[in-house]
Short mmCIF file of C-alpha atoms and ligand atoms in Angstrom, two decimals:
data_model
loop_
_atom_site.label_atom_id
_atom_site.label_comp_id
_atom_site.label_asym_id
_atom_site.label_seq_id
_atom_site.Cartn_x
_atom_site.Cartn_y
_atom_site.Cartn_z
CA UNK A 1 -79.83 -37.60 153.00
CA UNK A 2 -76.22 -36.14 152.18
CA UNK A 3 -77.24 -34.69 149.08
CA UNK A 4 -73.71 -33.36 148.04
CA UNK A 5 -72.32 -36.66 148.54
CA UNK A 6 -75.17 -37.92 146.64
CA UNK A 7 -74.15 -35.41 143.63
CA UNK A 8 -70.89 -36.44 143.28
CA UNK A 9 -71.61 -39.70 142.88
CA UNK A 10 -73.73 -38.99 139.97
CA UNK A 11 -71.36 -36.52 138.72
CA UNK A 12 -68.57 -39.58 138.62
CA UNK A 13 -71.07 -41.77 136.64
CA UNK A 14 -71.10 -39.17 133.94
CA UNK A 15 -67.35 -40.50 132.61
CA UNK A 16 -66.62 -41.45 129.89
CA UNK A 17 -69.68 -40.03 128.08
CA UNK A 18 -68.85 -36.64 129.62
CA UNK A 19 -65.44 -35.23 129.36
CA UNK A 20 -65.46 -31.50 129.29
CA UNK A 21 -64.69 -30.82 133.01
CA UNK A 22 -66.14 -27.21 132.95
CA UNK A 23 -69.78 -29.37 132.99
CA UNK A 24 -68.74 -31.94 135.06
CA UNK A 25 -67.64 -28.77 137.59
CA UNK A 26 -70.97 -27.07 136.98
CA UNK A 27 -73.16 -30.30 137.48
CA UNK A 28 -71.17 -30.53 141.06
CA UNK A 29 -72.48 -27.18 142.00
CA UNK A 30 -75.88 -27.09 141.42
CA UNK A 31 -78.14 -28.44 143.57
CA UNK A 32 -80.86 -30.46 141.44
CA UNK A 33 -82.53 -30.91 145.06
CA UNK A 34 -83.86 -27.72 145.04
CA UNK A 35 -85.83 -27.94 141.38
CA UNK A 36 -87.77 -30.97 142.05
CA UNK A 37 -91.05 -31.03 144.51
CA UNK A 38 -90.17 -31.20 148.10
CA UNK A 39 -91.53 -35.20 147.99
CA UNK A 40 -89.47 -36.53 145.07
CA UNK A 41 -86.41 -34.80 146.96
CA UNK A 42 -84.98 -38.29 147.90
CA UNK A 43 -84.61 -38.91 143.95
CA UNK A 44 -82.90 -35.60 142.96
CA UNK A 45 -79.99 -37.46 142.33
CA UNK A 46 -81.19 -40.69 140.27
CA UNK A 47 -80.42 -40.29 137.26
CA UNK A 48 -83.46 -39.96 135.51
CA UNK A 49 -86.33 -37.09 134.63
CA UNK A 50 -88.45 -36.64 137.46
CA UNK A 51 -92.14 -34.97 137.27
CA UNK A 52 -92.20 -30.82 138.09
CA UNK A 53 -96.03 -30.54 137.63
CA UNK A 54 -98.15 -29.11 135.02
CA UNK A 55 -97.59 -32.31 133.18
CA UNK A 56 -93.67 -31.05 132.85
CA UNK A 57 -90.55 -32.58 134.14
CA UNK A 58 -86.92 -31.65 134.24
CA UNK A 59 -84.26 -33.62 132.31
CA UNK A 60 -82.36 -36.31 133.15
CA UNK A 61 -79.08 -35.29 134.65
CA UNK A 62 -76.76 -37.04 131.92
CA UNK A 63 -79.13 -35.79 129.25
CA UNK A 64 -78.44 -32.14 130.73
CA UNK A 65 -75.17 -33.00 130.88
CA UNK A 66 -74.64 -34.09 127.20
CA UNK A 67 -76.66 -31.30 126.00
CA UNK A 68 -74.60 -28.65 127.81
CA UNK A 69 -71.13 -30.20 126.03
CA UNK A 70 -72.60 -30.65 122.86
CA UNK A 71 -73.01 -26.44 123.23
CA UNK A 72 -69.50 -25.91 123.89
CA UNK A 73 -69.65 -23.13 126.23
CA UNK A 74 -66.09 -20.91 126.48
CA UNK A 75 -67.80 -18.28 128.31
CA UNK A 76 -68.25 -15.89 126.56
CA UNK A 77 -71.57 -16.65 125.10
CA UNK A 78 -75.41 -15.23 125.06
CA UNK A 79 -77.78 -18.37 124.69
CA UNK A 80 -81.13 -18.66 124.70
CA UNK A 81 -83.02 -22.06 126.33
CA UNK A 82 -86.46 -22.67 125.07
CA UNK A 83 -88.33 -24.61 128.06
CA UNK A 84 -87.13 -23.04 131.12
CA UNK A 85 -89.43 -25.70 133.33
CA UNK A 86 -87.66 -26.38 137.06
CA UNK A 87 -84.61 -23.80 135.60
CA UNK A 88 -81.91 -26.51 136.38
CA UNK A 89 -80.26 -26.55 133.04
CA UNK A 90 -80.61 -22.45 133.36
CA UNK A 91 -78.62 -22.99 135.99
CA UNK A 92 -76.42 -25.14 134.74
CA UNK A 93 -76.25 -22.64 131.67
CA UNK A 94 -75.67 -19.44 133.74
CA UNK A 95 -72.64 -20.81 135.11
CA UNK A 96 -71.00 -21.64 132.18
CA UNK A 97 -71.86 -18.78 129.66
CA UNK A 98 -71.73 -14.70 129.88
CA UNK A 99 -75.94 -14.18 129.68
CA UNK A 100 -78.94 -16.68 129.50
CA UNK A 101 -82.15 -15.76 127.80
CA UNK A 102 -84.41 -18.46 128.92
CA UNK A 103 -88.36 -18.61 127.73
CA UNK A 104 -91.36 -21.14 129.22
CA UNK A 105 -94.88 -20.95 128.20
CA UNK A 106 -96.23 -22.05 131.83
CA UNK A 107 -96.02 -18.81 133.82
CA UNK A 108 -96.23 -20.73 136.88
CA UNK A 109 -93.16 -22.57 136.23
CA UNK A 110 -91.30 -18.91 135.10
CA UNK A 111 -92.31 -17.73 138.17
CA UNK A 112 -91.03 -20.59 140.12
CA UNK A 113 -88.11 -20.72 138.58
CA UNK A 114 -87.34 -16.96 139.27
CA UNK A 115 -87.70 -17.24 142.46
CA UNK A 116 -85.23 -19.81 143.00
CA UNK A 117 -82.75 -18.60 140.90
CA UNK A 118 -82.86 -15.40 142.45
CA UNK A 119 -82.45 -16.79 145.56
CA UNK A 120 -79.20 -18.83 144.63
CA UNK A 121 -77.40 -15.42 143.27
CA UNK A 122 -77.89 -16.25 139.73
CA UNK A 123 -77.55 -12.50 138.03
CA UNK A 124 -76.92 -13.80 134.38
CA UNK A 125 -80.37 -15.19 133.67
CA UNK A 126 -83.44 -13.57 132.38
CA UNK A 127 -86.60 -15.13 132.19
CA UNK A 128 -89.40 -14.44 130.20
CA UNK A 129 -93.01 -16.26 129.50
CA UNK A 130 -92.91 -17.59 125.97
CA UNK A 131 -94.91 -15.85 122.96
CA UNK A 132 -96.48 -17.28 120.33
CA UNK A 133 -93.44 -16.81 118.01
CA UNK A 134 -90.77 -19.66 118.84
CA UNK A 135 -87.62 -18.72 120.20
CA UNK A 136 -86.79 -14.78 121.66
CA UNK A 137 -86.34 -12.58 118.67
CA UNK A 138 -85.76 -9.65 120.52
CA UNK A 139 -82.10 -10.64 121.71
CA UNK A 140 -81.01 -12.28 118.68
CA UNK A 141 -78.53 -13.75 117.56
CA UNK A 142 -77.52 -15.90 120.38
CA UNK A 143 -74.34 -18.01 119.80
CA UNK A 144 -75.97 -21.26 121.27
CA UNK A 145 -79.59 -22.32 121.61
CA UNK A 146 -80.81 -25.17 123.57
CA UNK A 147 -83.96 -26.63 123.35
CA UNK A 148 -85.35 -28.90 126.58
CA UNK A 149 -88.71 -30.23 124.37
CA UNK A 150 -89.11 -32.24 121.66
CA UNK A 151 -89.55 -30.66 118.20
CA UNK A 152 -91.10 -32.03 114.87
CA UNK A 153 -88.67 -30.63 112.99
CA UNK A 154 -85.92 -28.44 113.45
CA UNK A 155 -87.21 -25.09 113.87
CA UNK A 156 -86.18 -23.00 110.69
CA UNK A 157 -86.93 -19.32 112.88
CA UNK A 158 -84.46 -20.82 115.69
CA UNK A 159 -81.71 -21.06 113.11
CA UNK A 160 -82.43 -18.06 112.38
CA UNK A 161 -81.52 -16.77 115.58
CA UNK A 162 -78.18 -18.20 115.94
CA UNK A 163 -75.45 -16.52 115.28
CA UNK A 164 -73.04 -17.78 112.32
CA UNK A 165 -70.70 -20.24 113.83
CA UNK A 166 -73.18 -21.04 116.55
CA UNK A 167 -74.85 -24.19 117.76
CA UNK A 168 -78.43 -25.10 118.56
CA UNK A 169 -79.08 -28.19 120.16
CA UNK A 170 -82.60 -29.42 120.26
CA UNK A 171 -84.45 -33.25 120.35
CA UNK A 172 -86.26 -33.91 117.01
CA UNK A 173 -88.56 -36.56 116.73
CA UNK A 174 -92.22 -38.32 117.20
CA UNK A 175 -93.98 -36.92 120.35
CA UNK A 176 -92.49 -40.14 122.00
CA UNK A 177 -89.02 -40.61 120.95
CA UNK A 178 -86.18 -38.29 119.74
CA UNK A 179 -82.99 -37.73 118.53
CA UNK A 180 -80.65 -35.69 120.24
CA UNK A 181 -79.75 -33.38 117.20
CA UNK A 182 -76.36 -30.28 116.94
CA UNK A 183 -76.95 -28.17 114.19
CA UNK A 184 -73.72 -25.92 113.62
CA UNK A 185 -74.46 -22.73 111.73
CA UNK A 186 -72.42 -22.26 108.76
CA UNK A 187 -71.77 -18.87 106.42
CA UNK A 188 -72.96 -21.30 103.24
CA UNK A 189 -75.27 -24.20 104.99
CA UNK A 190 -75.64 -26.14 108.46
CA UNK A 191 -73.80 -29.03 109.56
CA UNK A 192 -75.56 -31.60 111.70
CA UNK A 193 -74.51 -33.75 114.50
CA UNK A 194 -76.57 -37.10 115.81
CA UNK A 195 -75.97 -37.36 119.73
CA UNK A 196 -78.53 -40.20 120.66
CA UNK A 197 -81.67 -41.25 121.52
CA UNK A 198 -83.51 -38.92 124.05
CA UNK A 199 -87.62 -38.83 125.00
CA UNK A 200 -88.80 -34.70 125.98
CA UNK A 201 -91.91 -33.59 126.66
CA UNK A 202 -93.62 -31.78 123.20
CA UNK A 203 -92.65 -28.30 122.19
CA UNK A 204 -95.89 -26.83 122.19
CA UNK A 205 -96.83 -24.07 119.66
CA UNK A 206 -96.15 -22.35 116.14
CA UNK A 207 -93.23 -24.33 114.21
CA UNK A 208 -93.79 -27.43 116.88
CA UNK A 209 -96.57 -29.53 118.18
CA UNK A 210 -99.98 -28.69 118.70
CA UNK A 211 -101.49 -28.33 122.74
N1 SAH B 301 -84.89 -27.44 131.05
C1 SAH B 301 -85.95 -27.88 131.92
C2 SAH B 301 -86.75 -29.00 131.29
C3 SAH B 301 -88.16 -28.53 131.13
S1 SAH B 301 -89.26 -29.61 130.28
C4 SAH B 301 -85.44 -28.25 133.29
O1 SAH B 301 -84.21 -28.31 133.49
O2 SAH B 301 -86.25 -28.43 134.20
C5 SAH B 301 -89.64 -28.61 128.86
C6 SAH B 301 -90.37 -27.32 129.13
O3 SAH B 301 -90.61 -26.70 127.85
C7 SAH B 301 -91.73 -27.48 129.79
O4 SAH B 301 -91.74 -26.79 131.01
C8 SAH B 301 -92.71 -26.85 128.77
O5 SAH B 301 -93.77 -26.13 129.37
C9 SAH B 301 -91.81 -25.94 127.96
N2 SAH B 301 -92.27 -25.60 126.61
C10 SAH B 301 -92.96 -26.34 125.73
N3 SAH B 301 -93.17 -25.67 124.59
C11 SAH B 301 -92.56 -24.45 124.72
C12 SAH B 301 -92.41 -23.29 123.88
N4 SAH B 301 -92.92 -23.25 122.65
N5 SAH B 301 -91.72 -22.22 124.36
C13 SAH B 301 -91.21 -22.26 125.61
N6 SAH B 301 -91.31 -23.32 126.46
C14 SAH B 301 -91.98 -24.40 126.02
#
């Protein structure tokens, strides 16, 4: 299979939803091959979530797509992504921003995803196993944060964590069915974006869903 090819073709179906051509550019060189099981290979570049294991799956390529605009990324930034999973959208992340903080709570997957991005030359991403507390304290504040699961709410100690002036993108919903939500950071209050209908797997944990 001519995966490049393949990934262009995808990358062309993005338009018009997708206009910022700094993610169309780093959609076209990352290959999504790579982060899915060796036998679902031949569907890397469907667009739609495909399973990882552990009961996890990484995104759907338009949905990483949106998700990465609706950060507007300059390149400057340090962001922190909350479900690292396959570490696509890290990659997708790292080559658009200065530093990525990304946290998982399956160490299997961290360690997985370490590996590979290692091997592709990514130098910009740190990876950590999630705590109990939400989010990466540590590091704060990050001028984006981008959450791959679905929350109940948004998270009041992730806002918390973003800088003023900085966006956190995140799916907020039922367990089922979300809403793809921007929350801008303000110096007096947040304003909120709607970006569409999305499904995630649960954020699992304190300030999300239970195991
Ligand atoms: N961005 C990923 C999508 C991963 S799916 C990709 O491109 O492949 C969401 C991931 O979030 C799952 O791997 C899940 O284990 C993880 N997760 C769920 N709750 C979490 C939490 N509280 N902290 C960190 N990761 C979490």
């Amino acid at each position: 299979m001519d995966f490049d090819r393949a990934r262009q073709i995808l990358v062309g179906s993005f338009y018009p939803g997708i206009e910022d051509q700094l993610v169309l550019d780093a959609i076209s060189r990352v290959p999504r091959e790579l982060f899915v099981p060796v036998e679902l290979q031949m569907f890397a570049y469907d667009d739609r979530p495909l399973s990882i294991g552990y009961g996890q799956t990484i995104s759907q390529p338009y949905i990483v797509a949106l998700m990465t605009q609706a950060l507007e990324l300059k390149g400057r930034e340090k962001l922190l992504e909350v479900g690292t999973g396959s570490g696509y959208q890290s990659a997708i992340l790292a080559e658009l921003a200065a530093s990525v903080y990304s946290i998982e709570r399956i160490p299997e997957l961290v360690e997985q995803a370490r590996n590979l991005l290692e091997g592709l030359g990514y130098r910009n991403i740190t990876l950590r196993v999630a705590g109990d507390d939400l989010g990466w304290k540590e590091n704060a504040p990050y001028d984006t944060i981008i959450v791959t699961a679905a929350a109940p709410d948004v998270p009041q100690t992730l806002i918390e964590q973003l800088a003023v002036g900085g966006r956190l993108v995140i799916p907020v919903g039922s367990r089922s069915e979300q809403e793809l939500l921007r929350i801008r950071k303000g110096k007096s209050g947040n304003k909120v974006d709607k970006l569409g209908g999305c499904r995630f797997v649960p954020l699992i944990g304190r300030d999300a869903w239970q195991d």
